[in-house]
Amino acid sequence: MSVFDLTIAGAARALRAREISAVELAAAYNAAVEALNPRLNAYITPTPELALEQARAADRRLAGGGATPLTGIPIAMKDLFCTEGVRTTAASKILGNFVPPYESTVSARLKAAGAVMLGKANLDEFAMGSSNLTSAFGPVESPWKRHGAEARLAPGGSSGGSAAAVAARIALAATGTDTGGSIRQPAAFTGIAGIKPTYGRCSRFGVVAFASSLDQPGPMARNVEDNALMLSVMSGFDEKDSTSADRAVPDFTQALHRSVKGLKIGVPAEYRLEGTNPEILALWEQGIAWLRAEGAEIRDISLPHTKYGLPAYYIIAPAEASSNLARYDGVRYGLRVEGEDLIDLYERTRAEGFGAEVKRRILIGTYVLSHGYYDAYYLKAQKIRSLILRDFTDAFMEVDAILTPTAPSAAFGLDETMTDPLTMYLNDVFTVPASLAGVPAMSVPAGLSAAGLPLGLQVIGRHFDEETVFTVAAALERAAQFSALPQVRAE
Ligand code: GLN
């Protein structure tokens, strides 16, 4: 067995038993990053020296007492979290040389728990995308291959660097952010687990904003237990984020051992979409059968406004993005391209600093917020959002959790680039409704496609009931026994 086979829980035990030191663990992971990152491009900025420094501090803490389950655990930080003194790019040219003078709350909490940061993980530019193809630092390659094929595959997005790093075992776990699916879809594509917590559970302070009413940080890790360990540390009230929830944070690991017996699990009719890969529908049936076998009660439910979720999301998210991204003007920080006057400076900076997808979103967002279109698009989308929330509220009167597939297909090829942005947007069809409603949702690896690629199942829960999500996810994980590993990985 190598150190790369260890989960967080396993590594924490080994660290505490002094079978391995945090410095040894960090050095092994640093070497693996150095060997595999040139190919995978999962990290924009590896931070090997910082990792060793933090590992030395972790060893002192492990020796002196006061260690937490994350002390000495090497993780990747999505490059959307501001990290004091470490370049934070949001995978955009416009922040290409931005070194934040402060730390995001979530990364600060992980740091305080003693986690070791291996580097800043690649993503779609400003977290806009489902493929990692929009990064200004080049795409991430998935460590997975189809059987007998060499085509390079997408790790999903936007947290694709985080997902590829965890799957290829060049990070033990990672942070992600999820606005419309960016934790869950890449987790599904790469055979790992990831949870988007309830909106407000993890602070957004210091996370580069995309769509503020939807953005939510969360963990990505090899299994459900490691997610629970990460989330217990990442969560909690933060007075620096006005939408952060003042709620007690349970020890999420306690939920893993509860039985699903007697739980009511909803299966929404509207998620049986035409065009969904039959393998995915079959896996969904399998998931239903697994939970039923464990004593859960399966109920057919309806989420009637599901089909409006995607169009509403692709109005609300760009609207908020167009407003959030107005701050990148070349004056205060980030890229500056000089111009003849102030307006010219703004225009040149933004024209050069933003990539095509980000510009598309700013244009759409500005359009739907403009006079004469506001009522027709933005206001309408907000009304739909209320209806979608009501769908979930009604459903949760009858059931304790909802089971769906995570994505409508397995990973697609990097070179089978989708030229049509709409096709790419369709990838989020199963993840976006939970984002609009703000409810927690988790993807668990549940099987392989005929071509040998991972497929995920999604568990959706009530607001602030991540515990039931973890209980159901853990039951699925036990039944699925997913143990496949990608072809490219640290050994
Ligand atoms: N793929 C979706 C988008 O492009 C979701 C991205 C995300 O969750 N950050 O907006």
PDB file of C-alpha atoms in Angstrom, residues 273-399:
ATOM      1  CA  LEU A 273     -35.263  13.545 -19.685  1.00  0.00           C
ATOM      2  CA  GLU A 274     -35.239  12.567 -23.283  1.00  0.00           C
ATOM      3  CA  GLY A 275     -31.701  12.335 -24.552  1.00  0.00           C
ATOM      4  CA  THR A 276     -30.261  11.164 -21.251  1.00  0.00           C
ATOM      5  CA  ASN A 277     -27.803   8.371 -21.744  1.00  0.00           C
ATOM      6  CA  PRO A 278     -29.581   5.007 -21.076  1.00  0.00           C
ATOM      7  CA  GLU A 279     -26.636   3.882 -18.965  1.00  0.00           C
ATOM      8  CA  ILE A 280     -27.353   6.769 -16.634  1.00  0.00           C
ATOM      9  CA  LEU A 281     -31.023   5.906 -16.378  1.00  0.00           C
ATOM     10  CA  ALA A 282     -30.050   2.301 -15.579  1.00  0.00           C
ATOM     11  CA  LEU A 283     -27.681   3.478 -12.848  1.00  0.00           C
ATOM     12  CA  TRP A 284     -30.442   5.608 -11.392  1.00  0.00           C
ATOM     13  CA  GLU A 285     -32.677   2.492 -11.214  1.00  0.00           C
ATOM     14  CA  GLN A 286     -29.815   0.665  -9.550  1.00  0.00           C
ATOM     15  CA  GLY A 287     -29.483   3.448  -6.971  1.00  0.00           C
ATOM     16  CA  ILE A 288     -33.197   3.225  -6.227  1.00  0.00           C
ATOM     17  CA  ALA A 289     -32.892  -0.543  -5.776  1.00  0.00           C
ATOM     18  CA  TRP A 290     -29.896  -0.166  -3.436  1.00  0.00           C
ATOM     19  CA  LEU A 291     -31.731   2.251  -1.168  1.00  0.00           C
ATOM     20  CA  ARG A 292     -34.876   0.148  -1.188  1.00  0.00           C
ATOM     21  CA  ALA A 293     -32.836  -2.906  -0.209  1.00  0.00           C
ATOM     22  CA  GLU A 294     -31.543  -0.950   2.798  1.00  0.00           C
ATOM     23  CA  GLY A 295     -35.086  -0.252   3.929  1.00  0.00           C
ATOM     24  CA  ALA A 296     -35.704   3.184   2.433  1.00  0.00           C
ATOM     25  CA  GLU A 297     -39.172   3.915   1.155  1.00  0.00           C
ATOM     26  CA  ILE A 298     -39.130   5.075  -2.484  1.00  0.00           C
ATOM     27  CA  ARG A 299     -41.737   7.616  -3.583  1.00  0.00           C
ATOM     28  CA  ASP A 300     -42.446   8.976  -7.052  1.00  0.00           C
ATOM     29  CA  ILE A 301     -42.546  12.740  -6.800  1.00  0.00           C
ATOM     30  CA  SER A 302     -42.988  15.692  -9.115  1.00  0.00           C
ATOM     31  CA  LEU A 303     -40.855  18.808  -9.390  1.00  0.00           C
ATOM     32  CA  PRO A 304     -43.059  20.411 -12.042  1.00  0.00           C
ATOM     33  CA  HIS A 305     -40.947  23.470 -12.884  1.00  0.00           C
ATOM     34  CA  THR A 306     -37.723  21.555 -13.500  1.00  0.00           C
ATOM     35  CA  LYS A 307     -37.673  22.300 -17.220  1.00  0.00           C
ATOM     36  CA  TYR A 308     -37.525  26.033 -16.558  1.00  0.00           C
ATOM     37  CA  GLY A 309     -34.516  25.674 -14.284  1.00  0.00           C
ATOM     38  CA  LEU A 310     -31.853  25.876 -16.951  1.00  0.00           C
ATOM     39  CA  PRO A 311     -33.252  28.925 -18.783  1.00  0.00           C
ATOM     40  CA  ALA A 312     -33.831  30.740 -15.466  1.00  0.00           C
ATOM     41  CA  TYR A 313     -30.298  29.918 -14.304  1.00  0.00           C
ATOM     42  CA  TYR A 314     -28.754  31.148 -17.542  1.00  0.00           C
ATOM     43  CA  ILE A 315     -30.461  34.503 -17.005  1.00  0.00           C
ATOM     44  CA  ILE A 316     -29.903  34.939 -13.261  1.00  0.00           C
ATOM     45  CA  ALA A 317     -26.278  33.767 -13.156  1.00  0.00           C
ATOM     46  CA  PRO A 318     -25.098  36.006 -16.051  1.00  0.00           C
ATOM     47  CA  ALA A 319     -27.099  38.952 -14.654  1.00  0.00           C
ATOM     48  CA  GLU A 320     -25.297  38.701 -11.333  1.00  0.00           C
ATOM     49  CA  ALA A 321     -21.985  38.028 -13.085  1.00  0.00           C
ATOM     50  CA  SER A 322     -22.293  41.136 -15.230  1.00  0.00           C
ATOM     51  CA  SER A 323     -22.697  43.187 -12.084  1.00  0.00           C
ATOM     52  CA  ASN A 324     -19.979  41.401 -10.071  1.00  0.00           C
ATOM     53  CA  LEU A 325     -17.445  41.607 -12.879  1.00  0.00           C
ATOM     54  CA  ALA A 326     -17.875  45.363 -13.322  1.00  0.00           C
ATOM     55  CA  ARG A 327     -15.163  45.777 -10.668  1.00  0.00           C
ATOM     56  CA  TYR A 328     -12.437  44.582 -13.047  1.00  0.00           C
ATOM     57  CA  ASP A 329     -11.680  47.910 -14.613  1.00  0.00           C
ATOM     58  CA  GLY A 330      -7.884  48.060 -14.631  1.00  0.00           C
ATOM     59  CA  VAL A 331      -7.822  50.727 -11.944  1.00  0.00           C
ATOM     60  CA  ARG A 332      -7.724  49.007  -8.585  1.00  0.00           C
ATOM     61  CA  TYR A 333      -6.094  45.625  -9.146  1.00  0.00           C
ATOM     62  CA  GLY A 334      -5.379  43.001 -11.764  1.00  0.00           C
ATOM     63  CA  LEU A 335      -4.559  43.614 -15.387  1.00  0.00           C
ATOM     64  CA  ARG A 336      -4.334  47.192 -16.668  1.00  0.00           C
ATOM     65  CA  VAL A 337      -4.052  48.059 -20.352  1.00  0.00           C
ATOM     66  CA  GLU A 338      -3.359  51.782 -20.737  1.00  0.00           C
ATOM     67  CA  GLY A 339      -5.631  53.768 -23.030  1.00  0.00           C
ATOM     68  CA  GLU A 340      -6.140  57.276 -24.338  1.00  0.00           C
ATOM     69  CA  ASP A 341      -8.551  58.168 -21.566  1.00  0.00           C
ATOM     70  CA  LEU A 342     -10.327  56.446 -18.681  1.00  0.00           C
ATOM     71  CA  ILE A 343     -13.050  54.851 -20.822  1.00  0.00           C
ATOM     72  CA  ASP A 344     -10.466  53.605 -23.277  1.00  0.00           C
ATOM     73  CA  LEU A 345      -8.478  52.109 -20.382  1.00  0.00           C
ATOM     74  CA  TYR A 346     -11.591  50.260 -19.157  1.00  0.00           C
ATOM     75  CA  GLU A 347     -12.375  48.980 -22.629  1.00  0.00           C
ATOM     76  CA  ARG A 348      -8.884  47.794 -23.470  1.00  0.00           C
ATOM     77  CA  THR A 349      -8.384  46.182 -20.061  1.00  0.00           C
ATOM     78  CA  ARG A 350     -11.665  44.293 -20.228  1.00  0.00           C
ATOM     79  CA  ALA A 351     -11.311  43.353 -23.901  1.00  0.00           C
ATOM     80  CA  GLU A 352      -7.898  41.860 -23.256  1.00  0.00           C
ATOM     81  CA  GLY A 353      -8.502  40.520 -19.753  1.00  0.00           C
ATOM     82  CA  PHE A 354     -11.701  38.495 -20.192  1.00  0.00           C
ATOM     83  CA  GLY A 355     -12.089  35.338 -22.290  1.00  0.00           C
ATOM     84  CA  ALA A 356     -14.916  34.600 -24.730  1.00  0.00           C
ATOM     85  CA  GLU A 357     -17.255  32.771 -22.315  1.00  0.00           C
ATOM     86  CA  VAL A 358     -16.944  35.494 -19.677  1.00  0.00           C
ATOM     87  CA  LYS A 359     -17.676  38.167 -22.285  1.00  0.00           C
ATOM     88  CA  ARG A 360     -20.698  36.188 -23.467  1.00  0.00           C
ATOM     89  CA  ARG A 361     -22.059  36.081 -19.916  1.00  0.00           C
ATOM     90  CA  ILE A 362     -21.437  39.800 -19.337  1.00  0.00           C
ATOM     91  CA  LEU A 363     -23.281  40.592 -22.560  1.00  0.00           C
ATOM     92  CA  ILE A 364     -26.234  38.334 -21.739  1.00  0.00           C
ATOM     93  CA  GLY A 365     -26.346  39.618 -18.174  1.00  0.00           C
ATOM     94  CA  THR A 366     -26.251  43.263 -19.177  1.00  0.00           C
ATOM     95  CA  TYR A 367     -28.945  42.642 -21.761  1.00  0.00           C
ATOM     96  CA  VAL A 368     -31.389  40.922 -19.394  1.00  0.00           C
ATOM     97  CA  LEU A 369     -30.928  43.682 -16.815  1.00  0.00           C
ATOM     98  CA  SER A 370     -31.355  46.542 -19.245  1.00  0.00           C
ATOM     99  CA  HIS A 371     -34.348  48.829 -19.384  1.00  0.00           C
ATOM    100  CA  GLY A 372     -37.167  47.269 -21.387  1.00  0.00           C
ATOM    101  CA  TYR A 373     -35.851  43.699 -20.973  1.00  0.00           C
ATOM    102  CA  TYR A 374     -35.610  43.548 -17.202  1.00  0.00           C
ATOM    103  CA  ASP A 375     -39.250  42.568 -16.714  1.00  0.00           C
ATOM    104  CA  ALA A 376     -39.339  40.184 -19.637  1.00  0.00           C
ATOM    105  CA  TYR A 377     -36.212  38.255 -18.649  1.00  0.00           C
ATOM    106  CA  TYR A 378     -34.702  38.962 -15.257  1.00  0.00           C
ATOM    107  CA  LEU A 379     -37.922  39.406 -13.312  1.00  0.00           C
ATOM    108  CA  LYS A 380     -39.500  36.406 -15.038  1.00  0.00           C
ATOM    109  CA  ALA A 381     -36.474  34.279 -14.174  1.00  0.00           C
ATOM    110  CA  GLN A 382     -36.729  35.358 -10.535  1.00  0.00           C
ATOM    111  CA  LYS A 383     -40.371  34.302 -10.476  1.00  0.00           C
ATOM    112  CA  ILE A 384     -39.425  30.926 -11.892  1.00  0.00           C
ATOM    113  CA  ARG A 385     -36.784  30.640  -9.218  1.00  0.00           C
ATOM    114  CA  SER A 386     -39.496  31.041  -6.573  1.00  0.00           C
ATOM    115  CA  LEU A 387     -41.568  28.326  -8.231  1.00  0.00           C
ATOM    116  CA  ILE A 388     -38.604  25.968  -8.296  1.00  0.00           C
ATOM    117  CA  LEU A 389     -37.985  26.606  -4.614  1.00  0.00           C
ATOM    118  CA  ARG A 390     -41.655  25.846  -3.982  1.00  0.00           C
ATOM    119  CA  ASP A 391     -41.345  22.575  -5.941  1.00  0.00           C
ATOM    120  CA  PHE A 392     -38.653  21.482  -3.503  1.00  0.00           C
ATOM    121  CA  THR A 393     -40.468  22.754  -0.410  1.00  0.00           C
ATOM    122  CA  ASP A 394     -43.579  20.813  -1.448  1.00  0.00           C
ATOM    123  CA  ALA A 395     -41.586  17.683  -2.241  1.00  0.00           C
ATOM    124  CA  PHE A 396     -39.809  17.797   1.117  1.00  0.00           C
ATOM    125  CA  MET A 397     -43.179  17.685   2.892  1.00  0.00           C
ATOM    126  CA  GLU A 398     -43.406  14.126   1.556  1.00  0.00           C
ATOM    127  CA  VAL A 399     -39.834  12.896   1.343  1.00  0.00           C
TER     128      VAL A 399
END
